[in-house]
mmCIF file of C-alpha atoms and ligand atoms in Angstrom:
data_model
loop_
_atom_site.group_PDB
_atom_site.id
_atom_site.type_symbol
_atom_site.label_atom_id
_atom_site.label_comp_id
_atom_site.label_asym_id
_atom_site.label_seq_id
_atom_site.Cartn_x
_atom_site.Cartn_y
_atom_site.Cartn_z
ATOM 1 C CA MET A 655 4.848 -91.836 140.387
ATOM 2 C CA ALA A 656 5.158 -95.170 138.627
ATOM 3 C CA GLY A 657 3.330 -98.148 140.147
ATOM 4 C CA LEU A 658 1.780 -100.182 137.358
ATOM 5 C CA ARG A 659 2.934 -97.724 134.701
ATOM 6 C CA ARG A 660 6.123 -99.783 134.820
ATOM 7 C CA LYS A 661 5.694 -103.516 134.267
ATOM 8 C CA PRO A 662 7.921 -106.577 133.911
ATOM 9 C CA ARG A 663 8.324 -107.787 130.331
ATOM 10 C CA ALA A 664 10.442 -110.542 128.793
ATOM 11 C CA ARG A 665 10.836 -111.955 132.328
ATOM 12 C CA ARG A 666 12.712 -108.862 133.523
ATOM 13 C CA TYR A 667 11.820 -105.742 135.436
ATOM 14 C CA PRO A 668 12.837 -102.397 133.891
ATOM 15 C CA ALA A 669 16.090 -100.917 135.265
ATOM 16 C CA LEU A 670 16.637 -103.810 137.684
ATOM 17 C CA SER A 671 18.862 -105.982 135.511
ATOM 18 C CA GLN A 672 21.990 -107.845 136.533
ATOM 19 C CA GLU A 673 24.049 -105.278 134.588
ATOM 20 C CA GLU A 674 22.513 -102.373 136.505
ATOM 21 C CA GLU A 675 22.013 -103.906 139.951
ATOM 22 C CA GLY A 676 24.227 -106.981 140.059
ATOM 23 C CA LYS A 677 26.714 -105.591 142.583
ATOM 24 C CA TRP A 678 26.440 -105.452 146.354
ATOM 25 C CA LYS A 679 26.482 -101.837 147.561
ATOM 26 C CA GLY A 680 25.521 -102.275 151.199
ATOM 27 C CA PRO A 681 22.412 -103.087 153.227
ATOM 28 C CA PHE A 682 18.978 -102.042 152.064
ATOM 29 C CA VAL A 683 15.332 -102.365 152.973
ATOM 30 C CA PHE A 684 12.288 -103.416 150.984
ATOM 31 C CA ILE A 685 8.606 -103.604 151.831
ATOM 32 C CA LEU A 686 6.679 -106.824 151.474
ATOM 33 C CA GLY A 687 2.891 -106.969 151.524
ATOM 34 C CA ALA A 688 0.370 -109.519 150.349
ATOM 35 C CA ASP A 689 -3.285 -109.894 149.543
ATOM 36 C CA THR A 690 -4.434 -106.321 149.118
ATOM 37 C CA GLN A 691 -7.346 -108.261 147.629
ATOM 38 C CA PHE A 692 -9.758 -105.401 146.931
ATOM 39 C CA GLY A 693 -13.284 -106.785 147.486
ATOM 40 C CA LEU A 694 -12.545 -109.713 149.811
ATOM 41 C CA LYS A 695 -14.135 -108.171 152.888
ATOM 42 C CA ASP A 696 -17.534 -107.899 151.228
ATOM 43 C CA SER A 697 -17.296 -111.241 149.426
ATOM 44 C CA TYR A 698 -16.279 -112.916 152.719
ATOM 45 C CA SER A 699 -19.314 -111.324 154.380
ATOM 46 C CA GLY A 700 -21.586 -112.858 151.734
ATOM 47 C CA ILE A 701 -22.562 -109.582 150.082
ATOM 48 C CA ALA A 702 -23.831 -110.072 146.520
ATOM 49 C CA GLU A 703 -21.334 -109.310 143.755
ATOM 50 C CA HIS A 704 -23.234 -106.314 142.414
ATOM 51 C CA GLU A 705 -23.433 -104.724 145.876
ATOM 52 C CA ARG A 706 -19.802 -105.155 146.878
ATOM 53 C CA THR A 707 -17.501 -102.239 147.551
ATOM 54 C CA TRP A 708 -13.863 -102.233 148.619
ATOM 55 C CA LYS A 709 -13.468 -98.891 150.325
ATOM 56 C CA ASP A 710 -11.698 -100.396 153.355
ATOM 57 C CA GLU A 711 -9.220 -102.271 151.197
ATOM 58 C CA ILE A 712 -8.484 -99.062 149.262
ATOM 59 C CA ASP A 713 -7.859 -97.209 152.526
ATOM 60 C CA TRP A 714 -5.609 -99.979 153.903
ATOM 61 C CA ALA A 715 -3.552 -100.072 150.717
ATOM 62 C CA LYS A 716 -3.255 -96.275 150.741
ATOM 63 C CA VAL A 717 -1.805 -96.416 154.268
ATOM 64 C CA ALA A 718 0.835 -98.911 153.110
ATOM 65 C CA VAL A 719 1.749 -96.877 150.010
ATOM 66 C CA LYS A 720 2.017 -93.624 151.985
ATOM 67 C CA ALA A 721 4.159 -95.305 154.648
ATOM 68 C CA ALA A 722 6.498 -96.709 152.002
ATOM 69 C CA ASN A 723 6.822 -93.278 150.366
ATOM 70 C CA GLU A 724 7.674 -91.638 153.688
ATOM 71 C CA MET A 725 10.018 -94.310 155.022
ATOM 72 C CA ARG A 726 13.708 -93.463 155.333
ATOM 73 C CA PRO A 727 15.969 -94.796 154.089
ATOM 74 C CA LYS A 728 13.762 -95.273 151.072
ATOM 75 C CA PRO A 729 12.727 -98.905 150.479
ATOM 76 C CA ARG A 730 14.307 -100.252 147.298
ATOM 77 C CA PHE A 731 10.981 -101.740 146.170
ATOM 78 C CA PHE A 732 7.484 -102.706 147.329
ATOM 79 C CA VAL A 733 6.382 -106.256 146.579
ATOM 80 C CA VAL A 734 2.755 -107.420 146.745
ATOM 81 C CA CYS A 735 2.850 -111.205 147.095
ATOM 82 C CA GLY A 736 -0.279 -111.904 145.079
ATOM 83 C CA ASP A 737 -4.056 -111.527 145.152
ATOM 84 C CA MET A 738 -3.955 -107.860 144.343
ATOM 85 C CA ILE A 739 -7.743 -107.957 143.857
ATOM 86 C CA ASP A 740 -10.497 -110.408 144.807
ATOM 87 C CA ALA A 741 -12.505 -110.684 141.578
ATOM 88 C CA PHE A 742 -11.344 -113.467 139.280
ATOM 89 C CA PRO A 743 -10.581 -112.453 135.691
ATOM 90 C CA GLY A 744 -13.704 -112.385 133.550
ATOM 91 C CA THR A 745 -16.041 -111.787 136.496
ATOM 92 C CA ARG A 746 -17.993 -108.738 137.580
ATOM 93 C CA ASN A 747 -15.911 -106.146 139.493
ATOM 94 C CA TYR A 748 -12.563 -107.259 138.012
ATOM 95 C CA ASP A 749 -12.079 -104.142 135.904
ATOM 96 C CA GLU A 750 -13.171 -101.730 138.640
ATOM 97 C CA GLN A 751 -11.062 -103.427 141.329
ATOM 98 C CA TYR A 752 -8.059 -103.473 139.018
ATOM 99 C CA ARG A 753 -8.576 -99.794 138.168
ATOM 100 C CA ASP A 754 -8.677 -98.921 141.886
ATOM 101 C CA PHE A 755 -5.615 -101.044 142.708
ATOM 102 C CA LYS A 756 -3.726 -99.292 139.903
ATOM 103 C CA THR A 757 -4.846 -95.858 141.080
ATOM 104 C CA VAL A 758 -3.661 -96.501 144.640
ATOM 105 C CA PHE A 759 -0.312 -98.069 143.721
ATOM 106 C CA ASP A 760 0.456 -95.569 140.957
ATOM 107 C CA GLU A 761 1.021 -93.177 143.864
ATOM 108 C CA LEU A 762 4.126 -95.104 144.909
ATOM 109 C CA ASP A 763 7.284 -93.018 144.736
ATOM 110 C CA ASN A 764 8.914 -93.315 141.326
ATOM 111 C CA GLU A 765 12.039 -94.692 142.978
ATOM 112 C CA ILE A 766 10.125 -97.520 144.677
ATOM 113 C CA PRO A 767 9.319 -100.092 141.977
ATOM 114 C CA LEU A 768 6.086 -102.038 142.444
ATOM 115 C CA ILE A 769 6.705 -105.777 142.218
ATOM 116 C CA CYS A 770 3.504 -107.773 141.677
ATOM 117 C CA VAL A 771 3.368 -111.533 142.220
ATOM 118 C CA CYS A 772 0.677 -113.648 140.573
ATOM 119 C CA GLY A 773 -1.921 -115.077 142.999
ATOM 120 C CA ASN A 774 -4.808 -117.480 142.599
ATOM 121 C CA HIS A 775 -7.367 -114.675 142.517
ATOM 122 C CA ASP A 776 -5.373 -112.900 139.830
ATOM 123 C CA ILE A 777 -5.637 -115.732 137.287
ATOM 124 C CA GLY A 778 -8.210 -118.156 138.739
ATOM 125 C CA ASN A 779 -7.829 -121.219 140.960
ATOM 126 C CA GLN A 780 -7.630 -123.286 137.818
ATOM 127 C CA PRO A 781 -5.529 -121.067 135.601
ATOM 128 C CA THR A 782 -6.631 -120.581 132.032
ATOM 129 C CA VAL A 783 -4.808 -119.200 129.013
ATOM 130 C CA GLU A 784 -7.327 -116.320 128.943
ATOM 131 C CA GLY A 785 -6.805 -115.554 132.651
ATOM 132 C CA ILE A 786 -3.045 -115.522 132.249
ATOM 133 C CA SER A 787 -3.277 -113.293 129.201
ATOM 134 C CA LYS A 788 -5.484 -110.890 131.146
ATOM 135 C CA TYR A 789 -2.978 -110.934 133.998
ATOM 136 C CA ARG A 790 -0.095 -110.128 131.677
ATOM 137 C CA ASN A 791 -2.017 -107.173 130.223
ATOM 138 C CA SER A 792 -2.877 -105.908 133.704
ATOM 139 C CA TYR A 793 0.348 -106.487 135.639
ATOM 140 C CA GLY A 794 3.009 -107.611 133.161
ATOM 141 C CA ASP A 795 4.708 -111.018 133.221
ATOM 142 C CA ASP A 796 3.341 -113.547 135.705
ATOM 143 C CA TYR A 797 6.890 -114.637 136.606
ATOM 144 C CA TYR A 798 10.195 -112.865 136.220
ATOM 145 C CA SER A 799 13.401 -112.029 138.026
ATOM 146 C CA PHE A 800 15.237 -108.855 138.935
ATOM 147 C CA TRP A 801 18.346 -107.711 140.760
ATOM 148 C CA VAL A 802 18.722 -105.151 143.514
ATOM 149 C CA GLY A 803 22.126 -104.403 145.038
ATOM 150 C CA GLY A 804 23.664 -107.776 144.185
ATOM 151 C CA VAL A 805 20.661 -109.826 145.319
ATOM 152 C CA LEU A 806 18.691 -111.939 142.865
ATOM 153 C CA PHE A 807 14.922 -111.847 143.380
ATOM 154 C CA ILE A 808 12.765 -114.409 141.585
ATOM 155 C CA THR A 809 8.977 -114.185 141.420
ATOM 156 C CA VAL A 810 7.240 -117.478 140.722
ATOM 157 C CA ASN A 811 3.682 -118.147 139.577
ATOM 158 C CA SER A 812 2.708 -120.671 142.274
ATOM 159 C CA GLN A 813 -0.668 -121.392 140.698
ATOM 160 C CA TYR A 814 0.987 -123.529 138.003
ATOM 161 C CA TYR A 815 2.052 -125.905 140.812
ATOM 162 C CA TYR A 816 -1.104 -125.689 142.894
ATOM 163 C CA ASN A 817 -3.191 -126.641 139.879
ATOM 164 C CA SER A 818 -1.190 -128.311 137.158
ATOM 165 C CA SER A 819 -3.888 -128.259 134.460
ATOM 166 C CA LEU A 820 -1.643 -126.019 132.356
ATOM 167 C CA LYS A 821 1.270 -128.420 132.570
ATOM 168 C CA SER A 822 3.018 -127.105 129.471
ATOM 169 C CA LEU A 823 3.132 -123.568 130.897
ATOM 170 C CA ARG A 824 4.335 -124.893 134.233
ATOM 171 C CA ASP A 825 7.145 -126.765 132.476
ATOM 172 C CA VAL A 826 8.232 -123.586 130.701
ATOM 173 C CA GLN A 827 8.352 -121.773 134.036
ATOM 174 C CA ASP A 828 10.273 -124.697 135.594
ATOM 175 C CA THR A 829 12.934 -124.608 132.889
ATOM 176 C CA TRP A 830 13.211 -120.842 133.257
ATOM 177 C CA LEU A 831 13.475 -121.174 137.065
ATOM 178 C CA ASP A 832 16.286 -123.710 136.754
ATOM 179 C CA LYS A 833 18.187 -121.217 134.582
ATOM 180 C CA GLN A 834 17.644 -118.430 137.110
ATOM 181 C CA LEU A 835 18.857 -120.586 139.973
ATOM 182 C CA GLU A 836 22.134 -121.171 138.119
ATOM 183 C CA LEU A 837 22.863 -117.495 138.870
ATOM 184 C CA ALA A 838 22.820 -118.200 142.613
ATOM 185 C CA ALA A 839 26.592 -118.649 142.602
ATOM 186 C CA ILE A 840 27.163 -114.990 141.716
ATOM 187 C CA ALA A 841 24.342 -113.490 143.830
ATOM 188 C CA LYS A 842 24.733 -112.255 147.401
ATOM 189 C CA HIS A 843 21.407 -113.911 148.210
ATOM 190 C CA VAL A 844 18.614 -115.479 146.191
ATOM 191 C CA VAL A 845 15.086 -114.633 147.332
ATOM 192 C CA ILE A 846 11.889 -116.209 146.034
ATOM 193 C CA PHE A 847 8.510 -114.437 145.995
ATOM 194 C CA GLN A 848 5.388 -116.478 145.399
ATOM 195 C CA HIS A 849 1.750 -116.340 146.402
ATOM 196 C CA ILE A 850 1.002 -119.770 147.872
ATOM 197 C CA PRO A 851 3.416 -120.820 150.634
ATOM 198 C CA LEU A 852 5.403 -124.038 150.193
ATOM 199 C CA PHE A 853 4.302 -124.746 153.768
ATOM 200 C CA VAL A 854 2.867 -122.648 156.580
ATOM 201 C CA LYS A 855 4.557 -124.309 159.564
ATOM 202 C CA HIS A 856 6.403 -127.509 158.727
ATOM 203 C CA ALA A 857 7.751 -128.851 155.467
ATOM 204 C CA ASP A 858 6.033 -132.184 156.112
ATOM 205 C CA GLU A 859 2.565 -130.837 156.981
ATOM 206 C CA ASP A 860 -0.496 -132.131 155.153
ATOM 207 C CA GLU A 861 -1.551 -130.286 152.038
ATOM 208 C CA HIS A 862 -4.496 -127.913 152.288
ATOM 209 C CA TYR A 863 -5.888 -124.778 150.629
ATOM 210 C CA GLY A 864 -3.112 -122.672 152.118
ATOM 211 C CA ASN A 865 0.021 -124.546 151.034
ATOM 212 C CA PHE A 866 1.676 -126.393 148.144
ATOM 213 C CA PRO A 867 0.536 -129.895 147.155
ATOM 214 C CA THR A 868 2.866 -132.434 148.797
ATOM 215 C CA GLU A 869 4.595 -133.737 145.699
ATOM 216 C CA GLU A 870 5.166 -130.298 144.169
ATOM 217 C CA ARG A 871 6.336 -129.041 147.551
ATOM 218 C CA SER A 872 9.040 -131.640 147.989
ATOM 219 C CA LYS A 873 10.254 -131.159 144.396
ATOM 220 C CA MET A 874 10.444 -127.387 144.841
ATOM 221 C CA LEU A 875 12.103 -127.575 148.258
ATOM 222 C CA LYS A 876 14.748 -129.879 146.858
ATOM 223 C CA LYS A 877 15.349 -127.618 143.872
ATOM 224 C CA LEU A 878 15.640 -124.472 146.006
ATOM 225 C CA LYS A 879 17.811 -126.115 148.651
ATOM 226 C CA ASN A 880 20.179 -127.483 146.015
ATOM 227 C CA ALA A 881 20.560 -123.957 144.660
ATOM 228 C CA GLY A 882 21.305 -122.619 148.155
ATOM 229 C CA VAL A 883 18.127 -120.503 148.406
ATOM 230 C CA ARG A 884 17.511 -119.456 152.014
ATOM 231 C CA TYR A 885 14.468 -117.185 151.780
ATOM 232 C CA VAL A 886 11.012 -117.793 150.315
ATOM 233 C CA PHE A 887 8.302 -115.184 150.928
ATOM 234 C CA ALA A 888 4.592 -115.807 150.334
ATOM 235 C CA GLY A 889 1.105 -114.548 151.178
ATOM 236 C CA HIS A 890 -2.273 -116.208 150.539
ATOM 237 C CA TYR A 891 -2.742 -117.289 154.172
ATOM 238 C CA HIS A 892 -3.875 -113.869 155.475
ATOM 239 C CA ARG A 893 -1.955 -114.623 158.694
ATOM 240 C CA ASN A 894 1.689 -114.528 159.687
ATOM 241 C CA ALA A 895 3.289 -117.957 159.654
ATOM 242 C CA GLY A 896 6.306 -119.840 158.425
ATOM 243 C CA GLY A 897 9.168 -122.028 159.498
ATOM 244 C CA PHE A 898 12.457 -123.564 158.476
ATOM 245 C CA HIS A 899 13.382 -126.506 156.325
ATOM 246 C CA GLY A 900 17.090 -126.848 156.957
ATOM 247 C CA ASN A 901 18.555 -123.441 156.070
ATOM 248 C CA LEU A 902 15.569 -122.456 153.989
ATOM 249 C CA GLU A 903 13.174 -120.052 155.703
ATOM 250 C CA MET A 904 9.556 -119.921 154.562
ATOM 251 C CA ILE A 905 8.058 -116.558 155.523
ATOM 252 C CA VAL A 906 4.291 -116.146 155.279
ATOM 253 C CA THR A 907 2.862 -112.654 155.691
ATOM 254 C CA SER A 908 -0.591 -111.471 156.759
ATOM 255 C CA ALA A 909 -2.669 -109.393 154.375
ATOM 256 C CA ILE A 910 -2.532 -105.675 153.659
ATOM 257 C CA GLY A 911 -6.228 -106.194 153.011
ATOM 258 C CA PHE A 912 -8.736 -108.207 155.032
ATOM 259 C CA PRO A 913 -7.035 -110.499 157.610
ATOM 260 C CA LEU A 914 -8.477 -113.970 158.226
ATOM 261 C CA GLY A 915 -6.791 -114.943 161.487
ATOM 262 C CA ASP A 916 -5.630 -113.331 164.711
ATOM 263 C CA ASP A 917 -2.982 -111.195 163.046
ATOM 264 C CA GLU A 918 -3.829 -107.662 162.041
ATOM 265 C CA ASN A 919 -3.339 -106.422 158.518
ATOM 266 C CA GLY A 920 0.030 -104.886 157.819
ATOM 267 C CA ILE A 921 3.316 -105.128 155.975
ATOM 268 C CA ARG A 922 6.683 -106.771 156.496
ATOM 269 C CA ILE A 923 9.820 -104.653 156.554
ATOM 270 C CA VAL A 924 12.682 -106.694 155.166
ATOM 271 C CA THR A 925 16.304 -105.768 155.752
ATOM 272 C CA VAL A 926 18.920 -107.213 153.445
ATOM 273 C CA MET A 927 22.377 -107.452 154.954
ATOM 274 C CA GLU A 928 25.515 -109.006 153.577
ATOM 275 C CA GLU A 929 25.338 -112.155 155.704
ATOM 276 C CA LYS A 930 21.607 -112.510 156.194
ATOM 277 C CA ILE A 931 18.122 -111.171 155.611
ATOM 278 C CA THR A 932 15.932 -110.186 158.561
ATOM 279 C CA HIS A 933 12.304 -109.167 158.575
ATOM 280 C CA GLU A 934 9.625 -107.856 160.864
ATOM 281 C CA PHE A 935 5.867 -107.645 160.435
ATOM 282 C CA VAL A 936 4.224 -104.384 161.484
ATOM 283 C CA SER A 937 0.519 -103.683 161.528
ATOM 284 C CA LEU A 938 -0.703 -100.809 159.351
ATOM 285 C CA ASN A 939 -1.084 -98.457 162.296
ATOM 286 C CA GLU A 940 2.446 -98.902 163.575
ATOM 287 C CA ILE A 941 4.662 -98.598 160.504
ATOM 288 C CA PRO A 942 7.835 -96.697 161.453
ATOM 289 C CA LYS A 943 8.841 -93.642 159.424
ATOM 290 C CA SER A 944 12.502 -94.305 159.939
ATOM 291 C CA VAL A 945 14.103 -97.704 159.869
ATOM 292 C CA GLU A 946 17.563 -96.235 160.290
ATOM 293 C CA ASP A 947 17.456 -96.283 164.076
ATOM 294 C CA TRP A 948 15.020 -99.117 164.325
ATOM 295 C CA GLU A 949 16.245 -101.764 166.701
ATOM 296 C CA GLY A 950 17.269 -104.943 165.008
ATOM 297 C CA CYS A 951 17.074 -103.277 161.658
ATOM 298 C CA ILE A 952 19.672 -101.689 159.453
ATOM 299 C CA ARG A 953 21.362 -99.599 162.106
ATOM 300 C CA THR A 954 23.289 -102.667 163.128
ATOM 301 C CA CYS A 955 24.909 -102.873 159.757
ATOM 302 C CA TYR A 956 25.247 -99.152 159.035
ATOM 303 C CA CYS A 957 27.178 -98.613 162.261
HETATM 304 ZN ZN1 ZN B 1452 -4.667 -116.393 147.589
#
C-alpha cells in the first residue's frame, strides 16, 4: 500500500520516469477522479466549521479506492484532479481532513500510483507561498510530469493562472511546461491534468468560477495546440462536461465527493490506445470489476 507514502519530488514521480516508462508497450487503463473534497457536503449545507464531519466523503472515496484495487486489468495509476479536501490550508479541519484523505488513499494497491493534482481548495483561491509550501509537504510537488507506457502525463497547477498574484511562480511553471511540451515529439500521447478546466463547453465561453480566465485560456490553448496536445482532463466543476477545440478535447469530470449538478459522483475510466484515448464516466455504484471485456474499452485493442 503506497498512496501518499510516495510523492512527486523534483517535478518527477518515483519510478515513472522517461527512462523507465518511455516506451509504448500496449494499451492500458487508468482511473481519473476529482474533488474528493472531504468536508464539502457539510460546508455546502452551511454547517459550522467546528461541527463539520466528512463521513460520506470518506465512504465515497473508499468505494473508488476499493474498485481501483479490484479492477482487472489493473489500472496503471489513479489520478485525483484536485481539491482532495475542502478546508483551505491554515484553517480548522485541514489537518484532520488531510489525515483522513491520506488514510483512505494509502490503501491503494502498491502498483497503482496515486497522482494528486493541485486544486484551489488545496492551496487557497489566492495562492500564497505558505499555502503552496503546505501543499508540497502534504502531497509533494504541485506540478510535475511522469511517463507511463510511452505516454507523457503533465500535471499543471491551474491556480497560478486562475489567480496570477504569484506571477513569478506562474512564470517558473510556464517555463517548465514549455520544456515538457518539447518532449511531445517522442511521446505516444501527451495528456494534461489540471484542476480548473480551460473551458466547460466551448473554448470561447465567458469566464466564470468554473473555467480559466479568458486571456490565460487562449494563451494556454494555443500553447497546447502548438505542441499537439489532444487531451486535457480537469475537475472543479463537480459535473461532467467538456468539448473540443480543434483536435484538443477538454474532459471535465464530476466529483468522487459531493456532486453539485445532475451527475452522480463517480470516476472516469480512461483507456489509452495507440491511436487515441477514450474515456467513460461511471457512477460509484456501477464501477465494473473487469474492463477487459467492457464494450468500447480495451477489448477492442487487445483482440
Ligand atoms: Zn475546485
